[in-house]
Coordinates of C-alpha atoms and ligand atoms in Angstrom, one line a residue:
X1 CA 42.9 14.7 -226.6
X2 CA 46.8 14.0 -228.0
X3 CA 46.7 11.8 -231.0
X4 CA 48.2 8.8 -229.5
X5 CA 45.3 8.7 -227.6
X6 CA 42.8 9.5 -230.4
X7 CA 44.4 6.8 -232.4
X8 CA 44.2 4.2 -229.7
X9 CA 40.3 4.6 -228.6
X10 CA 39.8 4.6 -232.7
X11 CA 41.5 1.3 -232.8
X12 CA 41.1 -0.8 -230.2
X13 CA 37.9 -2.6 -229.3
X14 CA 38.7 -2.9 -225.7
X15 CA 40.3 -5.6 -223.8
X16 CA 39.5 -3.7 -221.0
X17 CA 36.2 -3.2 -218.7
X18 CA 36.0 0.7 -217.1
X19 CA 34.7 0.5 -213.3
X20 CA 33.6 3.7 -211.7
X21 CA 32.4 4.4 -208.5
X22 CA 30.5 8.2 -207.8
X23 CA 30.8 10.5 -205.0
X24 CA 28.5 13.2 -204.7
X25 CA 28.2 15.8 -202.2
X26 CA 24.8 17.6 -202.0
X27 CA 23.5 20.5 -200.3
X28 CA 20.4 20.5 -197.9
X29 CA 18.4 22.8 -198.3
X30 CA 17.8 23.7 -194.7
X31 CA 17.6 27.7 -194.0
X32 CA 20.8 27.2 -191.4
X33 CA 24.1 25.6 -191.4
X34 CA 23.8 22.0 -190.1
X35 CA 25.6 22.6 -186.4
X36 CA 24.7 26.6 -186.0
X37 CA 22.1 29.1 -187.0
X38 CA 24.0 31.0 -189.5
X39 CA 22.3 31.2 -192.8
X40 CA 23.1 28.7 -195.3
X41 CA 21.8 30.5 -198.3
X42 CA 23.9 30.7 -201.3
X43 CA 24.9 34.1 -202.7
X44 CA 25.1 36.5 -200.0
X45 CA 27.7 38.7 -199.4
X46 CA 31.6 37.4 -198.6
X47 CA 31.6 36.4 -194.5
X48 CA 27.7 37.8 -193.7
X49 CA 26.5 34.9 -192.7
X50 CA 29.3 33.1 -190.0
X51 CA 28.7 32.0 -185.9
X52 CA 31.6 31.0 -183.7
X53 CA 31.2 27.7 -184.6
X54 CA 31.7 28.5 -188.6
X55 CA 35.1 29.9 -187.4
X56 CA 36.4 27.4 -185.5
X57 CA 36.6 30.3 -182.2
X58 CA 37.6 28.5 -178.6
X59 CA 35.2 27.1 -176.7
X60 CA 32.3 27.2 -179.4
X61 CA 30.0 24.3 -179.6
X62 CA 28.2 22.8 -182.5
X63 CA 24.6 22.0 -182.0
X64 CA 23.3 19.4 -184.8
X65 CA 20.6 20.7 -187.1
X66 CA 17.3 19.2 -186.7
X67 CA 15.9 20.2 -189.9
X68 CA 18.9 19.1 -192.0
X69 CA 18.9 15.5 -190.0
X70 CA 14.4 15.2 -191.3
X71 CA 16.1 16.0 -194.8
X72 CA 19.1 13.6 -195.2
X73 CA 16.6 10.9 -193.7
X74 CA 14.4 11.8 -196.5
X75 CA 16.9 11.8 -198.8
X76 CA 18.5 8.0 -198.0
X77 CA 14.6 6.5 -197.8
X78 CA 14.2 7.7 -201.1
X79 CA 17.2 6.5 -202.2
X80 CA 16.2 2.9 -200.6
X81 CA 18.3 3.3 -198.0
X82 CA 18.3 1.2 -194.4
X83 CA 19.0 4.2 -192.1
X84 CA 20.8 3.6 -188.9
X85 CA 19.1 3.8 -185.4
X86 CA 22.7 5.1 -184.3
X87 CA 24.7 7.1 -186.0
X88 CA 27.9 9.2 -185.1
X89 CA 29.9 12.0 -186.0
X90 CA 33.4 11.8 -186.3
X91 CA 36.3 14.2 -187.0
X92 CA 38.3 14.4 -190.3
X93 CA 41.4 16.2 -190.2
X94 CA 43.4 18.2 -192.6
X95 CA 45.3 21.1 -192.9
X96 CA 43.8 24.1 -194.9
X97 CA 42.9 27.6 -194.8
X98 CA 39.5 26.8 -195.8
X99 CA 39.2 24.5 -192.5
X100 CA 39.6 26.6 -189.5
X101 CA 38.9 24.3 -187.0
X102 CA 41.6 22.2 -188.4
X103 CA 38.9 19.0 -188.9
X104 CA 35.7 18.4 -190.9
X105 CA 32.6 17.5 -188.8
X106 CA 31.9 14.1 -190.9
X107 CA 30.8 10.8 -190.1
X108 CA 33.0 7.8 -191.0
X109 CA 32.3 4.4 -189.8
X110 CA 28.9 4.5 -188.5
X111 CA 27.3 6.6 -191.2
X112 CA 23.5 7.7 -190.6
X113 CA 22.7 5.5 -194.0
X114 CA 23.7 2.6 -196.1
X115 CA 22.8 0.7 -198.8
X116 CA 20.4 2.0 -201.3
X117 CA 20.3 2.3 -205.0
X118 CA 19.6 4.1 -208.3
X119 CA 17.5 2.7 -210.6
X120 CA 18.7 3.9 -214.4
X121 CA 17.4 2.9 -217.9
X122 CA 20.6 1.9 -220.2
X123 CA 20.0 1.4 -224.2
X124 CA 16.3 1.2 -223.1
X125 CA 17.0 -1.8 -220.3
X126 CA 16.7 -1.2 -216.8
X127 CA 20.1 -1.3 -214.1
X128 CA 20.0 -1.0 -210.9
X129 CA 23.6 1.0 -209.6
X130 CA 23.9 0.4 -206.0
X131 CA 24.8 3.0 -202.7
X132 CA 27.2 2.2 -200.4
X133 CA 26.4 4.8 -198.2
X134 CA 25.4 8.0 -197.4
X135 CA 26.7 10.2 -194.7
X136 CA 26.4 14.0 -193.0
X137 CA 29.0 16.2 -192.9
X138 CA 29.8 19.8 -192.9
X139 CA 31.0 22.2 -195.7
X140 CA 34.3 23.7 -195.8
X141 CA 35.2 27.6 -196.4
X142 CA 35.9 28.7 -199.7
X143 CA 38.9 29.9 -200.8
X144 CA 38.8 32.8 -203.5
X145 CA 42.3 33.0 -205.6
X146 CA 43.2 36.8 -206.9
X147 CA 40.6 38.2 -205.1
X148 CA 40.9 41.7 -206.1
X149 CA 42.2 41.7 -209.2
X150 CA 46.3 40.5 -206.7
X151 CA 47.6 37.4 -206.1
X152 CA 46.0 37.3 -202.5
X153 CA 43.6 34.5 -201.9
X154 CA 41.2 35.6 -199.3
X155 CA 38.3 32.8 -197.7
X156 CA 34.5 33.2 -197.5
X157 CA 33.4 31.4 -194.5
X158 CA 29.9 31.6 -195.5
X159 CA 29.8 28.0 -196.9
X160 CA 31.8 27.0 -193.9
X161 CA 29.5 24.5 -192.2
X162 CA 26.8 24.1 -194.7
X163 CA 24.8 21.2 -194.6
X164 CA 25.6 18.0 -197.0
X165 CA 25.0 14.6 -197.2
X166 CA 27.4 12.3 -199.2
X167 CA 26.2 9.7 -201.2
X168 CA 28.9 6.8 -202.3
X169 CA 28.2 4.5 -204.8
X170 CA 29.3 0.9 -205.0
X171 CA 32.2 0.8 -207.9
X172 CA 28.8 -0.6 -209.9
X173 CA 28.8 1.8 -213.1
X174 CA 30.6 0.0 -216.3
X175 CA 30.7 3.1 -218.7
X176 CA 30.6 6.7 -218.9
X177 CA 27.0 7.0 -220.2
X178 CA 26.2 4.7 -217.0
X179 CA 27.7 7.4 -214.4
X180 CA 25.9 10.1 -216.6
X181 CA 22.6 8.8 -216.0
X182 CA 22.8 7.3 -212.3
X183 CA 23.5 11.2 -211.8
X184 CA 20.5 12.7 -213.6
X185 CA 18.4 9.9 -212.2
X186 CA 20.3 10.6 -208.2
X187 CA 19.4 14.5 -208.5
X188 CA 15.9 14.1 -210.0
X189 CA 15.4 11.8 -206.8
X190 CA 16.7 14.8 -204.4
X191 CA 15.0 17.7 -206.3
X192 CA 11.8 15.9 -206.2
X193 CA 12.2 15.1 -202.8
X194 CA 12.9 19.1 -202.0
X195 CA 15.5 18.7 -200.4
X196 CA 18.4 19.9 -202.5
X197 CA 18.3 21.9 -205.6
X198 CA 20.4 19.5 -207.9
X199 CA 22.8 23.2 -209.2
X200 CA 26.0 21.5 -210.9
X201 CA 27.5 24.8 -211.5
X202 CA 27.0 26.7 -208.4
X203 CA 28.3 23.4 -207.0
X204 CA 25.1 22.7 -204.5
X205 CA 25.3 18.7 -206.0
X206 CA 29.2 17.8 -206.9
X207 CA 30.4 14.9 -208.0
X208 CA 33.9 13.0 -208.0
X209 CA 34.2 10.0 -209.8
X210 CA 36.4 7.2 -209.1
X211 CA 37.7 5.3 -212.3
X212 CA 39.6 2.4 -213.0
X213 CA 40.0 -0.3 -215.8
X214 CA 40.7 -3.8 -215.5
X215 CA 41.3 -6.9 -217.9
X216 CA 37.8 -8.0 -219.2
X217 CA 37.1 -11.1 -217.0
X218 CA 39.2 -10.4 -214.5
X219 CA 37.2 -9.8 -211.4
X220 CA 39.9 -7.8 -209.1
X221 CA 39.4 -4.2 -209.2
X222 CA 42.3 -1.7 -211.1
X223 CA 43.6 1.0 -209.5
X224 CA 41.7 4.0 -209.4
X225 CA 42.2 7.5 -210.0
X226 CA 39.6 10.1 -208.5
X227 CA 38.5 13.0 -210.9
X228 CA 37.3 16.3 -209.4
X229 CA 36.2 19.7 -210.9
X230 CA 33.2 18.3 -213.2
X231 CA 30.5 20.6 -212.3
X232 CA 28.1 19.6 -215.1
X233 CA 26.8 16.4 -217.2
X234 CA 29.4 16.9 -219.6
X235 CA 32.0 17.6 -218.2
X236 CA 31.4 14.3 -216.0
X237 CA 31.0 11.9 -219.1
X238 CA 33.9 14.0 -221.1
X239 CA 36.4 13.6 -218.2
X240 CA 35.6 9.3 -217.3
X241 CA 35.5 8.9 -221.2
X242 CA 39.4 10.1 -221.5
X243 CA 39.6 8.9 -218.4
X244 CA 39.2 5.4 -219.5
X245 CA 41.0 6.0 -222.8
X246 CA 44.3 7.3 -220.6
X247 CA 44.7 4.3 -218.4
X248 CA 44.0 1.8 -221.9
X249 CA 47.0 3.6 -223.1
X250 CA 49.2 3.3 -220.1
X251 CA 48.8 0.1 -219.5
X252 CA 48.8 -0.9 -223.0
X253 CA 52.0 0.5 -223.4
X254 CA 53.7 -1.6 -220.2
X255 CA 52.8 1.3 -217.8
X256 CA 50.8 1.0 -214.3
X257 CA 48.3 3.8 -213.2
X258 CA 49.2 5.5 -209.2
X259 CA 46.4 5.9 -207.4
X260 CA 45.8 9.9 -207.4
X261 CA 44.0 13.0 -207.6
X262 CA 42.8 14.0 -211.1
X263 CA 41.1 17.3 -212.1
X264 CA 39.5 17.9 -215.6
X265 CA 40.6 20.6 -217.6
X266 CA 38.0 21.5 -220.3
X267 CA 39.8 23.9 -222.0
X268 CA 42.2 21.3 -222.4
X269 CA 40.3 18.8 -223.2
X270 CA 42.0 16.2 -220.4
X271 CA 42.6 14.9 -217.0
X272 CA 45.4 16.4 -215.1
X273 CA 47.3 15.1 -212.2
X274 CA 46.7 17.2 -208.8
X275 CA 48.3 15.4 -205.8
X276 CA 48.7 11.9 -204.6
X277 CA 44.9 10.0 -203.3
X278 CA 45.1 10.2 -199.5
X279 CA 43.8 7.1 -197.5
X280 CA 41.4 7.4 -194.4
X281 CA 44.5 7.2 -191.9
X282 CA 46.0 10.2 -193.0
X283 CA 42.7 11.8 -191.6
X284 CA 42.9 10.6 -188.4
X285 CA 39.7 10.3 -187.4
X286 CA 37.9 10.1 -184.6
X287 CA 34.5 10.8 -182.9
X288 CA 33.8 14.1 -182.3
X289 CA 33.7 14.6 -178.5
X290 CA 31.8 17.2 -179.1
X291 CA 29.1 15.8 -180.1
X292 CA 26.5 12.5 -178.5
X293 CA 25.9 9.7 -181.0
X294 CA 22.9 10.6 -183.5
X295 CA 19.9 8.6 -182.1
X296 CA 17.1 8.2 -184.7
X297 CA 14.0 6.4 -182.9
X298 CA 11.8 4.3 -185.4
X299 CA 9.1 6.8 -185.2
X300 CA 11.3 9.5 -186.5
X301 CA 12.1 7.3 -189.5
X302 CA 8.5 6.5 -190.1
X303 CA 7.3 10.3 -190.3
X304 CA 10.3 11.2 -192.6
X305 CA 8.5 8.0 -194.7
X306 CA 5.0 9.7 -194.6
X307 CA 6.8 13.4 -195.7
X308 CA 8.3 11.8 -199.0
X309 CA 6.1 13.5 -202.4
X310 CA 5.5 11.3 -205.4
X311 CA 8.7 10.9 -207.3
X312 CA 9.1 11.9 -211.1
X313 CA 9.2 8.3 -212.0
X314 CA 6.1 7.2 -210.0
X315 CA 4.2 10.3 -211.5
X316 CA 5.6 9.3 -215.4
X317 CA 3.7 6.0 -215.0
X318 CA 1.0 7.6 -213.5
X319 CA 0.3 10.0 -216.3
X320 CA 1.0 7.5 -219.1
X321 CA -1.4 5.1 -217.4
X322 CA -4.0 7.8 -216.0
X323 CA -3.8 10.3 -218.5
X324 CA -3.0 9.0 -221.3
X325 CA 0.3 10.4 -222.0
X326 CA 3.4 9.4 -224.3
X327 CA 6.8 8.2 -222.6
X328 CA 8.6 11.4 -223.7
X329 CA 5.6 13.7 -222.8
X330 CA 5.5 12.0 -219.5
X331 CA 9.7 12.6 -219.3
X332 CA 9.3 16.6 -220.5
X333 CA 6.4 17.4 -218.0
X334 CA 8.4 15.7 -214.6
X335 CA 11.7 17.3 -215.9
X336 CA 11.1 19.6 -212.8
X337 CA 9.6 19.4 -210.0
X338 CA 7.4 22.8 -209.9
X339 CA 6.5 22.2 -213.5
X340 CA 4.9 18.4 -212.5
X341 CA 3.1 20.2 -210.0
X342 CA 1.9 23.1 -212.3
X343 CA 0.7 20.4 -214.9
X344 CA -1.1 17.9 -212.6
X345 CA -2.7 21.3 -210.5
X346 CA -3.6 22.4 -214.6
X347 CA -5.1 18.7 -215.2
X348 CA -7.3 18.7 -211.7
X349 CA -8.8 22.4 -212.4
X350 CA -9.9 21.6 -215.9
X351 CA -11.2 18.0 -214.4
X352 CA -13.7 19.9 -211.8
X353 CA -15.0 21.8 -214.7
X354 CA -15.1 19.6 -217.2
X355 CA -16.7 16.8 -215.3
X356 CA -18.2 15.3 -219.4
X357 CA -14.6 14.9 -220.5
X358 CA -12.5 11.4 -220.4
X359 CA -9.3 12.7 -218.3
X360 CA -6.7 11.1 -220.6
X361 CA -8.3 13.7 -223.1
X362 CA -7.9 16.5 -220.8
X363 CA -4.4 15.0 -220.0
X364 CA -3.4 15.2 -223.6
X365 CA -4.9 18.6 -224.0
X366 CA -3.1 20.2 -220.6
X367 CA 0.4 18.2 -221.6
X368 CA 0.0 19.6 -225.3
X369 CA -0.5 23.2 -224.2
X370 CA 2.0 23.0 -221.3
X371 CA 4.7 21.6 -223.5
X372 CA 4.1 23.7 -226.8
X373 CA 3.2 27.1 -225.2
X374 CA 4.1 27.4 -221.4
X375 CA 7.5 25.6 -221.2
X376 CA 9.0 28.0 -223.9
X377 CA 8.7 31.0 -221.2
X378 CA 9.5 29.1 -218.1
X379 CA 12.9 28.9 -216.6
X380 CA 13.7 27.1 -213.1
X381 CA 16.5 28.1 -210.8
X382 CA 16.8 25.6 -208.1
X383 CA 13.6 24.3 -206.7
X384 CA 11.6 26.8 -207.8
X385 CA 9.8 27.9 -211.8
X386 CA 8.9 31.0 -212.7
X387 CA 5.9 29.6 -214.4
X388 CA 4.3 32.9 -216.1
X389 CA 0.7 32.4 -215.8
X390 CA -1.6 30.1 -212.6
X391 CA -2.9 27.0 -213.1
X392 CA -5.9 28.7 -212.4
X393 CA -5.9 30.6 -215.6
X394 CA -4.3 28.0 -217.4
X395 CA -7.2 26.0 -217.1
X396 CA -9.7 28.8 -217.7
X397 CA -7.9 28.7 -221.0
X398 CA -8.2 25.6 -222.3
X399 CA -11.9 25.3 -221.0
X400 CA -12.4 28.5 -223.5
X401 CA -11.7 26.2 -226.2
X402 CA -13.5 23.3 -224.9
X403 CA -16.3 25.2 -224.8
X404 CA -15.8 26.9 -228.0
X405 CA -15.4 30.2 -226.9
X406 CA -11.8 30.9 -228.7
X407 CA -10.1 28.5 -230.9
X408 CA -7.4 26.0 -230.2
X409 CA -5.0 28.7 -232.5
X410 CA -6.7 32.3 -230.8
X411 CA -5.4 30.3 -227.2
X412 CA -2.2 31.1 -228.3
X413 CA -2.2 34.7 -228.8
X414 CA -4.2 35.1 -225.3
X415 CA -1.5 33.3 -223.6
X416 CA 0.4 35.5 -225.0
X417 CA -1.3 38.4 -223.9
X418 CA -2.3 36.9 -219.9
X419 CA 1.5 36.9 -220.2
X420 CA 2.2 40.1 -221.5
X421 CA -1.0 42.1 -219.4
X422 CA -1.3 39.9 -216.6
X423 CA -5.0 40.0 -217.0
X424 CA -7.5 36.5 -217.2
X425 CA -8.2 34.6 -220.1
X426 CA -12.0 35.6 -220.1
X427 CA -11.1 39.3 -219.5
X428 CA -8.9 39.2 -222.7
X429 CA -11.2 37.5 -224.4
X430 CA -13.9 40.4 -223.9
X431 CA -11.8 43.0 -224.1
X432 CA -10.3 42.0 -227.9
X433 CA -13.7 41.0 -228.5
X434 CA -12.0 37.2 -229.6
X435 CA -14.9 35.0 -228.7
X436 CA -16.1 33.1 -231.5
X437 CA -19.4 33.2 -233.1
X438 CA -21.0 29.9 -231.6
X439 CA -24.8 30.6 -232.0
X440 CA -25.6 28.0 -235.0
X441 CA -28.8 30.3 -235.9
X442 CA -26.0 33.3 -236.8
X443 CA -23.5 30.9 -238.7
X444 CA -26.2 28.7 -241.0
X445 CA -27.2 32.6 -241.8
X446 CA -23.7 33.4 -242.6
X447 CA -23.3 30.6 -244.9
X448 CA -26.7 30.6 -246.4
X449 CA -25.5 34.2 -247.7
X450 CA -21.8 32.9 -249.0
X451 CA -23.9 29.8 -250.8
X452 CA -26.0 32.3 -252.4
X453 CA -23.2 34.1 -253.9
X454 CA -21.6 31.3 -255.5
X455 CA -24.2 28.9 -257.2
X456 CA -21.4 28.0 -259.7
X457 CA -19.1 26.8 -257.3
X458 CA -22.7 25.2 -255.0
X459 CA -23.5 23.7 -258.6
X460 CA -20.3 21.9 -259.0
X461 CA -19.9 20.5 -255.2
X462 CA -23.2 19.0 -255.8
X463 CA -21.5 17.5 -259.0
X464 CA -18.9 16.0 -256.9
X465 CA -15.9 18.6 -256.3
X466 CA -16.0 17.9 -252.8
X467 CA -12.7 19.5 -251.9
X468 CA -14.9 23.3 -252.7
X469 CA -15.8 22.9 -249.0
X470 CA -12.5 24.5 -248.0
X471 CA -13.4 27.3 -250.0
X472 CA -16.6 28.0 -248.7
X473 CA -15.6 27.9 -245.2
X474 CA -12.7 30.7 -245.8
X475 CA -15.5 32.4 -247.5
X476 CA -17.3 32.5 -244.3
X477 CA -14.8 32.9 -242.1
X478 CA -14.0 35.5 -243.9
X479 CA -16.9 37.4 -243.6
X480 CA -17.5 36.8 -240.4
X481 CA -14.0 38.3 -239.5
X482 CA -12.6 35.1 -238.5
X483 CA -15.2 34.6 -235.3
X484 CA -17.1 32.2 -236.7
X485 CA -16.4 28.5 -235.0
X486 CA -14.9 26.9 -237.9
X487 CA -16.0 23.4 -236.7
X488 CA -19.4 24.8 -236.4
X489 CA -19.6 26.4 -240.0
X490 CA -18.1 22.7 -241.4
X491 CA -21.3 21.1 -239.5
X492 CA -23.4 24.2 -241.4
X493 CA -22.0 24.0 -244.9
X494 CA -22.9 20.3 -244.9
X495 CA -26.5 20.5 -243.6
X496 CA -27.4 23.2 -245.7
X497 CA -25.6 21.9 -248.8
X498 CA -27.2 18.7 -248.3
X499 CA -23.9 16.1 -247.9
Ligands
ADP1 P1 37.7 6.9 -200.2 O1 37.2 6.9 -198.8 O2 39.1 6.9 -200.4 O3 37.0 8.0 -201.0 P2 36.0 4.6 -200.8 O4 36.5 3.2 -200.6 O5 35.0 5.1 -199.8 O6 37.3 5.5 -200.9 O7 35.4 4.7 -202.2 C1 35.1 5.8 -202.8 C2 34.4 5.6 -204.1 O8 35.3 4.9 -205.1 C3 33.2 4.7 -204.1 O9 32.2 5.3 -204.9 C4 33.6 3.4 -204.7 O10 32.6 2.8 -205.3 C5 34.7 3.8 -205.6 N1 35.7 2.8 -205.9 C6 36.3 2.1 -205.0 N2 37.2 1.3 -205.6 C7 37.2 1.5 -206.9 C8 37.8 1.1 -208.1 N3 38.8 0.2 -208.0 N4 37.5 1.6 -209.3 C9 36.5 2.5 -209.4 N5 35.9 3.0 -208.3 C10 36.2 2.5 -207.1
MG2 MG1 36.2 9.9 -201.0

């Protein structure tokens, strides 16, 4: 950030209100593109996975994509969205190498869904951000600059005609932080709906956002610039904070802001101009002749309703009003969706064996575990976790404590070692010979002898030095090697000292 511009967000307590409106484009995660069967998975190698349509060849037809239509459905019900009963797709042109049919397959004035929202939490109050719309529409190519080490740019037409659905925001947020969160909260919605895998950086859920400023009270919109290139949380809030701070300064200082074409530069910590904002004529669009009207009956719509899972937010009230659970446990355990499914699979296994137990203290106990041990060697790419041990064994686990097989601190190093052998919980047990002494007949025997070697120290509990209990208990678990129960040989010392 230049000075000028430090100096001026230092100083001035706005007289301005920012107004920013979101675009995100996000990937289906249907196996093929949405109007042929080429694969649409990420990563393959440079033009493997292309059909005549991909390419733009004469005479090839695109076919819509049943699966990716169930999926953007899903996704706009989730989103509250009213979806149309008649949709349509329409042509968007431009000129490109990364376009070779020389138009985008899009929808424009009849998209498939409109008017949703986001609901965000904001200095702990609740907003509701609003969705203008959210239409279907077709990947480009990618272009890949200095391929090969030259100066050539070559294309990949793999991503050409990859699904997406674009969701557009009213111009609702009011401040960086705002835009920042109706984005975590709009991918949490689609990851939990499995039906995009909410990647910033490999550019699978993009964002552009539209920012203007305007005189606080006035209610005409400013003019608005629309940033591009911030693929990740940070970038997005860093580029709409200097954003706003650029336009204070221009117009503070008599100047207007053009309507344009931004792109954040990180390394230099700014927004840079690109090229002038085009308007929808210079598009010319059209519907696609190619292509009948999308029909969606009401029964469609209905069984997409039916598909949709519990969402993170629904299952973080569930668990702090069924289980028990804090806010920010509830927030860590729904941070993904395989790990929300690990946990509440972990809480139902322990349930069926544990029939005695209240669940919110199983709920606390799973969360504790999952949190303190599991999470630290689980990483998630995409929809999916590599969660190292089942939920089967997981609960076998925690059931060995329960029962006071192991204790609560031996757990730990048999997760470690299910991890590290693959084998159960009960075959580690037995084969480091962990379990715990539990038979009360062997530990009042073990203590009897420690209390026999130290009638000095038996004389002056009796007396009153009640904190010597913590000595006779390492005493015996000493002895016994560290088996011994420890909650067990506390019930012991005090029976058979008398207290
Ligand atoms: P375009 O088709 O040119 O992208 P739209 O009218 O569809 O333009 O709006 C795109 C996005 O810009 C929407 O998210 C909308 O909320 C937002 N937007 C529109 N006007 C403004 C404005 N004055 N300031 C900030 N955001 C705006
Ligand atoms: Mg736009």
């Amino acid at each position: 950030m230049s000075t000028a511009l430090k100096e001026h967000n230092a100083s001035s307590k706005s007289a301005f209100e920012p107004v920013i409106g979101l675009e995100v484009h996000a990937q289906l995660l249907s196996h093929s593109k949405l109007f042929s069967t080429a694969s649409a998975a990420f990563g393959a190698a440079p033009n493997t996975q292309i059909a005549p349509v991909c390419l733009g060849l004469p005479g090839a037809l695109p076919v819509l994509n049943a699966k990716a239509v169930e999926m953007a459905v899903q996704a706009a019900l989730a989103l509250g969205c009213s979806v149309r009963p008649w949709s349509r797709f329409d042509r968007k042109h431009y000129f490109y190498p990364d376009l070779p049919k020389g138009y985008q397959i899009s929808q424009f004035d009849r998209p498939y869904a409109e008017e949703g929202k986001v609901e965000i939490q904001i200095d702990n109050k609740p907003r509701t951000l609003r969705i203008q719309r959210i239409h279907m529409e077709e990947d480009a190519a990618k272009n890949i600059h200095g391929a090969g080490g030259g100066s050539d740019t070559l294309v990949d037409f793999n991503r050409s005609g990859v699904p997406l659905i674009e969701i557009v925001s009213h111009p609702d947020m009011r401040s960086a932080a705002e835009a920042e969160a109706y984005l975590r909260q709009l991918r949490e919605v689609l990851l939990f709906v499995g039906v995009n895998d909410g990647n910033l950086e490999e550019g699978s859920f993009r964002c552009d956002a539209n920012v203007s400023i305007r005189p606080v009270g006035q209610e005409k919109f400013g003019t608005r610039v629309e940033l591009k290139n911030i693929n990740s949380f940070r970038f997005v809030r860093k580029a709409i904070e200097y954003e706003i701070i650029r336009q204070e300064a221009l117009i503070s200082g008599g100047g207007t802001v053009v309507q344009e074409t931004r792109t954040w530069s990180d390394g230099q910590g700014k927004t840079l101009a690109m090229r002038g904002k085009e308007e929808a004529h210079d598009y010319r669009y059209f519907p696609d002749p190619d292509l009948p009207p999308l029909v969606l009956r009401e029964s469609f719509i209905a069984e997409q309703k039916e598909k949709l899972p519990e969402l993170a937010e629904a299952k973080r009230e569930r668990w702090q009003s069924e289980l028990g659970l804090t806010e920010k446990d509830a927030e860590v355990l729904s941070g993904h969706p395989a790990v929300a499914g690990f946990f509440e699979q972990s809480v139902q296994l322990c349930k069926k064996q544990w029939p005695s137990k209240k669940t919110d203290a199983i709920g606390k106990r799973v969360a504790n575990f999952v949190q303190g041990e599991v999470l630290r060697h689980t990483q998630t790419t995409g929809l999916e976790a590599n969660i190292p041990v089942t939920a089967q064994d997981l609960a076998e686990l925690l059931i060995l404590v329960e029962d006071n097989v192991i204790s609560g601190k031996m757990a730990k190093d048999v997760f470690s070692a299910m991890i590290s052998t693959g084998h159960t919980p009960k075959q580690i047990v037995d084969e480091q010979g962990l379990a715990q002494v539990t038979d009360v007949g062997a530990i009042d025997a073990e203590v009897q002898k420690v209390l026999d070697a130290n009638p000095d120290k038996v004389a002056q509990y009796k007396d009153g030095k009640q904190s010597l209990i913590g000595f006779f208990v390492g005493q015996v678990m000493r002895a016994t090697g560290g088996a011994a129960n420890p909650k067990l040989v506390n019930e012991s010392l005090r029976r058979l000292l008398g207290s």
